Coordinates of C-alpha atoms in Angstrom, one line a residue:
M1 CA 74.0 114.9 105.8
P2 CA 74.2 113.5 103.2
D3 CA 72.2 109.8 102.3
P4 CA 74.7 106.9 102.6
V5 CA 75.8 104.8 99.4
G6 CA 73.2 101.8 101.1
V7 CA 70.2 104.3 100.8
R8 CA 71.3 105.5 97.4
V9 CA 72.0 102.3 95.6
A10 CA 68.7 101.7 97.0
R11 CA 66.4 104.4 95.8
A12 CA 68.9 103.9 92.4
R13 CA 67.4 100.0 92.6
K14 CA 63.9 100.8 92.9
Q15 CA 63.6 103.9 90.3
R16 CA 64.6 100.9 87.9
G17 CA 62.1 98.9 89.2
L18 CA 64.0 96.1 90.2
T19 CA 64.0 93.7 93.7
Q20 CA 67.2 93.0 95.3
N21 CA 67.0 89.4 93.5
G22 CA 66.9 91.3 90.4
L23 CA 69.7 93.2 90.7
A24 CA 72.1 90.7 92.0
Q25 CA 71.0 88.8 88.8
R26 CA 72.8 91.9 86.8
T27 CA 75.7 91.4 88.9
S28 CA 78.1 89.2 90.9
Y29 CA 77.1 90.3 94.2
S30 CA 74.0 88.1 96.2
R31 CA 70.8 89.1 97.0
S32 CA 72.0 89.1 100.9
H33 CA 75.1 90.9 100.4
I34 CA 73.1 94.0 98.8
A35 CA 70.2 93.7 101.2
Q36 CA 73.3 94.2 103.8
V37 CA 75.1 97.4 101.6
E38 CA 71.6 98.9 101.6
A39 CA 71.1 98.1 105.1
G40 CA 74.4 99.9 106.3
H41 CA 75.5 96.2 107.8
K42 CA 78.2 95.8 105.1
V43 CA 81.0 98.4 103.5
A44 CA 80.2 99.0 100.0
T45 CA 83.6 98.7 98.3
P46 CA 84.5 99.9 95.0
A47 CA 84.3 97.1 93.3
F48 CA 80.5 96.9 94.5
V49 CA 79.1 100.5 93.4
A50 CA 81.0 99.7 90.4
A51 CA 79.1 96.8 89.4
V52 CA 76.0 98.5 90.9
A53 CA 76.3 101.4 88.8
G54 CA 77.0 99.3 85.5
A55 CA 74.2 97.5 86.4
L56 CA 71.9 100.3 86.8
S57 CA 73.1 102.5 84.4
V58 CA 73.8 105.4 86.7
D59 CA 77.3 107.2 87.7
P60 CA 79.8 106.1 90.4
A61 CA 79.2 109.6 91.6
D62 CA 75.8 109.2 92.0
L63 CA 75.4 106.6 94.6
Y64 CA 78.5 107.8 95.9
G65 CA 76.8 111.0 96.5
Q66 CA 79.5 112.9 94.6
P67 CA 80.9 115.8 94.7
F68 CA 81.4 115.8 98.3
H69 CA 80.5 119.1 99.9
L70 CA 83.3 119.6 102.7
P71 CA 82.8 122.6 105.7
G72 CA 85.8 124.7 105.2
R73 CA 88.4 126.2 102.5
A74 CA 88.5 122.5 101.2
E75 CA 85.3 123.5 100.0
R76 CA 86.5 125.9 97.5
V77 CA 87.9 123.5 95.0
H78 CA 84.5 123.3 93.5
A79 CA 84.5 126.5 92.7
S80 CA 87.4 126.6 90.3
I81 CA 85.8 124.0 88.5
A82 CA 83.8 125.7 86.0
D83 CA 87.2 127.6 85.1
L84 CA 89.0 124.0 84.8
R85 CA 85.9 123.2 82.1
R86 CA 86.5 126.3 80.4
A87 CA 90.3 126.3 80.2
L88 CA 90.6 122.7 78.9
V89 CA 88.8 124.1 75.6
A90 CA 92.6 126.3 75.2
V91 CA 93.7 122.6 74.4
D92 CA 92.5 122.8 70.8
V93 CA 92.0 126.1 70.5
P94 CA 94.3 129.1 71.6
P95 CA 93.2 130.8 74.1
E96 CA 92.1 134.1 74.2
L97 CA 93.9 136.1 77.7
Q98 CA 93.3 138.9 79.1
A99 CA 96.1 139.8 79.7
P100 CA 100.0 138.7 78.8
P101 CA 100.9 135.5 79.8
R102 CA 103.8 134.9 82.1
P103 CA 107.1 133.7 81.2
L104 CA 107.4 129.8 80.1
D105 CA 109.9 129.1 82.7
E106 CA 108.2 130.7 85.1
L107 CA 104.8 128.4 84.0
V108 CA 107.2 125.2 83.9
S109 CA 108.0 125.9 87.6
E110 CA 104.1 126.7 88.8
M111 CA 103.5 122.8 87.1
T112 CA 106.5 121.5 89.5
A113 CA 105.0 123.1 92.4
L114 CA 101.4 121.9 91.6
R115 CA 102.7 118.2 91.2
R116 CA 104.2 118.7 94.6
F117 CA 100.1 120.0 95.4
Q118 CA 99.7 116.6 93.8
E119 CA 102.0 114.0 96.0
L120 CA 100.1 116.2 98.9
S121 CA 96.9 115.8 97.4
R122 CA 96.3 119.7 98.4
H123 CA 93.0 119.9 96.1
S124 CA 92.0 123.2 96.8
Q125 CA 95.6 124.7 95.9
I126 CA 95.8 122.6 92.7
G127 CA 92.2 123.7 91.7
I128 CA 93.0 127.5 92.2
R129 CA 96.5 127.3 89.8
L130 CA 95.0 124.8 87.5
P131 CA 93.0 127.0 84.9
A132 CA 95.3 129.6 84.5
L133 CA 97.9 127.5 84.1
L134 CA 96.3 125.7 81.5
E135 CA 95.4 128.6 79.6
E136 CA 99.1 130.4 79.4
L137 CA 100.5 126.9 78.6
A138 CA 98.1 126.8 75.7
W139 CA 99.0 129.7 74.4
H140 CA 102.6 129.5 74.6
A141 CA 102.0 125.6 72.8
H142 CA 100.1 126.9 70.1
E143 CA 102.3 130.3 69.8
S144 CA 105.6 128.1 69.2
G145 CA 104.3 125.1 68.8
G146 CA 107.7 123.3 70.5
P147 CA 107.2 120.4 72.1
R148 CA 108.9 122.6 75.3
A149 CA 105.6 124.3 75.9
W150 CA 103.2 121.0 75.3
K151 CA 104.9 119.2 77.7
P152 CA 103.7 120.9 80.8
L153 CA 100.8 121.3 79.3
F154 CA 100.3 117.6 78.9
R155 CA 100.8 117.0 82.7
A156 CA 98.8 120.3 83.4
C157 CA 96.4 118.3 81.8
E158 CA 96.8 115.3 83.4
A159 CA 96.8 117.3 86.9
G160 CA 93.4 118.1 85.7
A161 CA 91.8 114.5 84.9
D162 CA 93.1 113.5 88.5
L163 CA 91.8 115.7 90.3
C164 CA 88.2 116.0 88.7
R165 CA 88.3 112.5 88.7
K166 CA 89.2 112.2 93.0
L167 CA 85.9 114.8 93.1
G168 CA 83.8 113.0 90.8
Y169 CA 83.4 115.0 88.0
H170 CA 83.8 111.8 85.6
D171 CA 82.9 113.5 82.3
L172 CA 85.4 116.6 83.2
A173 CA 88.1 114.3 83.9
A174 CA 87.6 112.4 80.7
G175 CA 87.7 115.1 78.6
A176 CA 90.9 116.4 80.4
L177 CA 92.4 113.0 79.0
E178 CA 91.3 113.7 75.8
A179 CA 93.1 117.1 76.0
A180 CA 96.0 115.1 77.3
R181 CA 96.0 113.4 74.5
E182 CA 96.0 115.6 71.9
A183 CA 99.4 118.3 73.9
A184 CA 101.1 114.3 74.2
R185 CA 100.6 114.2 69.8
H186 CA 103.0 117.4 69.7
V187 CA 105.5 115.8 72.1
R188 CA 108.5 113.7 70.6
D189 CA 108.3 111.4 74.0
P190 CA 106.6 108.0 72.3
H191 CA 105.8 107.1 76.1
L192 CA 103.9 110.3 76.8
P193 CA 100.5 109.3 75.1
L194 CA 100.8 106.1 76.7
L195 CA 100.4 107.6 80.1
V196 CA 96.5 108.8 78.6
P197 CA 95.4 105.3 78.7
I198 CA 97.0 103.9 81.9
R199 CA 95.0 107.2 83.6
R200 CA 91.3 106.1 81.0
S201 CA 91.4 102.9 83.0
L202 CA 90.4 104.3 86.4
L203 CA 87.6 106.0 85.4
L204 CA 86.4 102.6 83.4
S205 CA 87.0 100.5 86.4
A206 CA 84.9 103.0 88.3
I207 CA 82.4 102.4 86.0
G208 CA 82.2 98.9 85.9
R209 CA 84.2 98.4 82.6
P210 CA 87.0 96.5 83.9
G211 CA 86.9 94.3 80.8
P212 CA 87.7 97.3 78.3
A213 CA 89.9 99.3 81.0
L214 CA 92.6 95.9 80.7
I215 CA 92.5 96.1 77.0
L216 CA 93.5 99.6 77.3
L217 CA 96.3 98.4 79.8
G218 CA 97.3 95.3 77.4
R219 CA 97.8 97.9 74.3
A220 CA 99.9 100.0 76.7
V221 CA 102.2 96.7 77.7
R222 CA 102.8 96.2 74.5
A223 CA 103.4 99.3 73.1
V224 CA 106.5 100.4 75.7
D225 CA 109.4 100.9 74.0
H226 CA 112.1 98.7 76.0
T227 CA 115.6 100.8 74.8
R228 CA 113.7 103.9 76.5
R229 CA 115.7 104.8 80.2
D230 CA 111.4 105.7 81.3
A231 CA 110.4 102.0 79.9
R232 CA 110.5 99.9 82.9
E233 CA 108.0 102.9 84.9
V234 CA 105.8 103.3 82.3
F235 CA 105.7 99.3 81.6
G236 CA 105.8 98.5 85.3
T237 CA 103.0 100.7 86.3
A238 CA 100.6 99.6 83.9
L239 CA 100.8 96.0 85.3
L240 CA 100.0 97.5 88.3
R241 CA 97.0 99.3 87.2
S242 CA 96.1 96.0 85.4
A243 CA 96.9 94.2 88.9
V244 CA 94.4 95.6 90.7
I245 CA 91.4 96.5 88.3
A246 CA 91.5 93.0 87.1
A247 CA 91.5 92.1 91.3
R248 CA 88.6 94.5 91.4
A249 CA 86.6 92.2 89.3
G250 CA 87.5 89.3 91.3
D251 CA 90.1 87.7 88.9
Q252 CA 92.8 85.9 90.7
A253 CA 94.8 86.6 87.4
A254 CA 95.4 89.9 89.0
W255 CA 98.3 87.9 90.8
D256 CA 100.6 87.3 87.3
Y257 CA 99.9 90.9 86.8
Y258 CA 101.6 91.9 90.2
G259 CA 104.1 89.7 89.7
Q260 CA 105.3 90.3 86.0
A261 CA 105.8 94.2 87.8
L262 CA 106.7 93.0 91.0
E263 CA 109.8 91.2 88.6
V264 CA 110.3 94.3 86.4
R265 CA 110.9 96.7 89.2
E266 CA 113.4 93.9 91.4
A267 CA 115.2 93.9 87.6
A268 CA 115.6 97.6 88.2
G269 CA 117.3 97.9 91.3
D270 CA 118.7 101.3 92.3
E271 CA 117.0 103.0 89.1
P272 CA 114.6 105.3 90.4
G273 CA 110.8 105.0 89.3
T274 CA 109.8 108.5 89.8
R275 CA 110.8 110.2 85.9
H276 CA 107.1 111.1 85.7
G277 CA 106.4 111.6 89.0
V278 CA 102.7 111.3 90.4
T279 CA 101.6 109.9 87.1
T280 CA 103.3 106.4 88.0
G281 CA 105.9 106.5 90.7
F282 CA 107.2 102.9 90.4
T283 CA 109.2 102.3 93.8
L284 CA 110.0 98.9 95.6
G285 CA 107.6 101.3 98.3
N286 CA 104.6 101.7 95.6
V287 CA 104.7 98.1 94.3
A288 CA 104.7 96.5 97.7
I289 CA 101.2 98.6 98.4
H290 CA 99.7 97.8 95.8
G291 CA 100.2 94.2 96.3
A292 CA 98.4 94.8 99.6
A293 CA 95.7 96.6 97.4
V294 CA 95.2 93.6 95.2
A295 CA 94.7 91.0 98.1
V296 CA 92.2 93.9 99.5
E297 CA 89.9 94.1 96.1
L298 CA 90.0 90.2 95.7
G299 CA 88.5 90.0 99.5
D300 CA 91.5 88.1 100.9
F301 CA 91.8 90.3 103.7
D302 CA 94.6 88.0 105.6
E303 CA 96.6 88.4 102.7
A304 CA 96.3 91.9 102.8
T305 CA 96.8 92.1 106.5
R306 CA 99.9 89.9 106.1
R307 CA 101.1 92.1 103.1
D308 CA 100.9 95.3 105.2
Q309 CA 103.0 93.7 108.4
Q310 CA 105.6 93.5 106.0
I311 CA 106.0 96.4 104.5
P312 CA 108.7 98.6 106.5
A313 CA 107.6 101.5 108.1
Q314 CA 110.6 103.0 106.3
T315 CA 109.5 102.0 103.4
L316 CA 105.9 103.2 104.0
S317 CA 107.1 106.7 105.1
S318 CA 109.0 106.9 102.1
L319 CA 105.9 107.1 99.6
P320 CA 104.7 110.6 98.9
P321 CA 102.0 111.7 101.6
E322 CA 99.1 110.5 98.7
R323 CA 100.2 106.7 98.5
R324 CA 100.7 106.2 102.2
A325 CA 97.0 108.0 102.4
H326 CA 95.5 105.6 99.8
H327 CA 97.3 102.5 101.5
E328 CA 95.9 103.7 104.9
V329 CA 92.4 103.7 103.5
D330 CA 92.7 100.3 102.3
M331 CA 93.9 98.3 105.4
A332 CA 90.5 100.6 107.5
R333 CA 88.5 98.3 104.6
V334 CA 90.2 95.5 105.9
H335 CA 89.7 96.4 109.4
A336 CA 86.2 97.5 108.7
E337 CA 85.0 94.2 106.9
T338 CA 86.8 91.9 109.7
G339 CA 84.6 93.6 112.3
S340 CA 88.3 95.4 114.1
Y341 CA 86.6 98.9 114.5
D342 CA 89.3 100.8 116.3
K343 CA 91.8 99.3 114.3
A344 CA 90.1 100.6 111.1
L345 CA 89.3 104.2 112.7
T346 CA 93.0 104.8 113.7
R347 CA 93.7 103.5 110.1
L348 CA 91.8 106.8 109.4
L349 CA 93.1 108.8 110.9
H350 CA 97.0 108.0 110.1
A351 CA 95.4 108.5 106.5
E352 CA 94.3 112.1 107.2
R353 CA 97.0 112.9 108.8
A354 CA 99.2 112.3 106.0
A355 CA 96.8 114.2 103.4
P356 CA 93.9 115.2 104.9
Q357 CA 91.7 116.8 101.8
M358 CA 92.3 113.2 99.7
T359 CA 91.0 111.5 103.0
R360 CA 88.2 113.7 103.2
F361 CA 87.6 113.1 99.7
H362 CA 88.2 109.8 99.2
P363 CA 85.2 107.3 98.5
S364 CA 86.0 104.5 100.5
A365 CA 87.3 106.6 103.3
R366 CA 83.9 107.9 103.6
T367 CA 81.8 105.0 103.4
V368 CA 84.1 103.4 106.2
V369 CA 83.1 106.3 108.4
T370 CA 79.5 105.9 108.2
H371 CA 80.0 102.6 108.7
L372 CA 82.1 102.4 111.7
V373 CA 79.1 105.2 112.8
D374 CA 76.7 103.0 112.3
V375 CA 77.5 99.8 114.2
R376 CA 78.5 101.4 117.5
R377 CA 76.1 102.2 119.9
T378 CA 78.3 105.4 121.5
V379 CA 80.8 107.4 118.9
P380 CA 84.1 108.3 120.2
E381 CA 85.4 111.7 120.1
P382 CA 87.9 110.9 117.4
L383 CA 85.8 109.6 115.1
R384 CA 82.9 112.2 115.6
G385 CA 86.1 114.7 114.9
L386 CA 86.7 112.4 111.7
R387 CA 83.1 112.7 110.7
T388 CA 82.3 116.4 111.1
R389 CA 85.2 117.2 109.0
M390 CA 83.9 114.9 106.3
G391 CA 80.6 116.3 107.0
V392 CA 79.2 112.6 106.8

């Protein structure tokens, strides 16, 4: 079984010659908190991992033990990473294809199907299809030079960045975002380039750089053209991302960002908030679960629980499976932290039913599972099964 996060933190700390007190002085966490995480008595939250990774100058993926290797077919996704790395080069340089590319209309339809796989968090299917799709779209983009090919190529690069980030390949995720930025430059849509810093902010937050992440998001907010139909979606999504990142940094200004986003969504009325699909999804349901997420990241578990209970079941069920699962993982963290271990397990199982691969690859879901195993004298069958499926 892989080492838990706490063991990896202790190892990295000792390799740099730091005591727990020394690490505490470099982060906002107390020596006692660090000791409890290292011993497995506290859950290693994303904020904690990001802060420690920054203090120790390591990739958060190293502390989590990413890339995670799962039993079964989901493991195949890692085999696609090398192909994906090669395919991303084609955005800058016209690819040399081994066979004629498929017609552009067919590739656009394939990209639409792939975006549905993103909503379902089917990482393996994305990994299998994406490298060829990237190269063929790049061929059409370089041949035609028109936005009709560059826009789906942007979406494909963005999908690659999203997949790599979720699997823990942060360097490749950053490279995919650079490729997306290049593709967006060829599309006559002023908002498309703004989606790149919105994505990039997640990577910066993960490595303990919330300040630069918020600066990027602030620039995106100021650059929104409010005369365009998708203005509210891009504007509100950047605010929601700012709220979560600020909360993860322990900044109460997170609620100001969230309040602004909520006002924007309420002003939109029945206006759809999904023109950019899985990139944003500025819907009422997504705004509601972000409110709970802000409370979770700030460590206000009572507020997170209150907000969770106020979300109608119909609203939650209307969300894409990936977003529902993310919320369930957040609430599992709350219940694990407050000692409601049966509730934590129930929420994890709900997450797994909604989006199996997303849940099994999710660092927070895995740390909660490890914690639930550690705190129990006997491991119940549902938890044992989930642990086996995650390979932890």
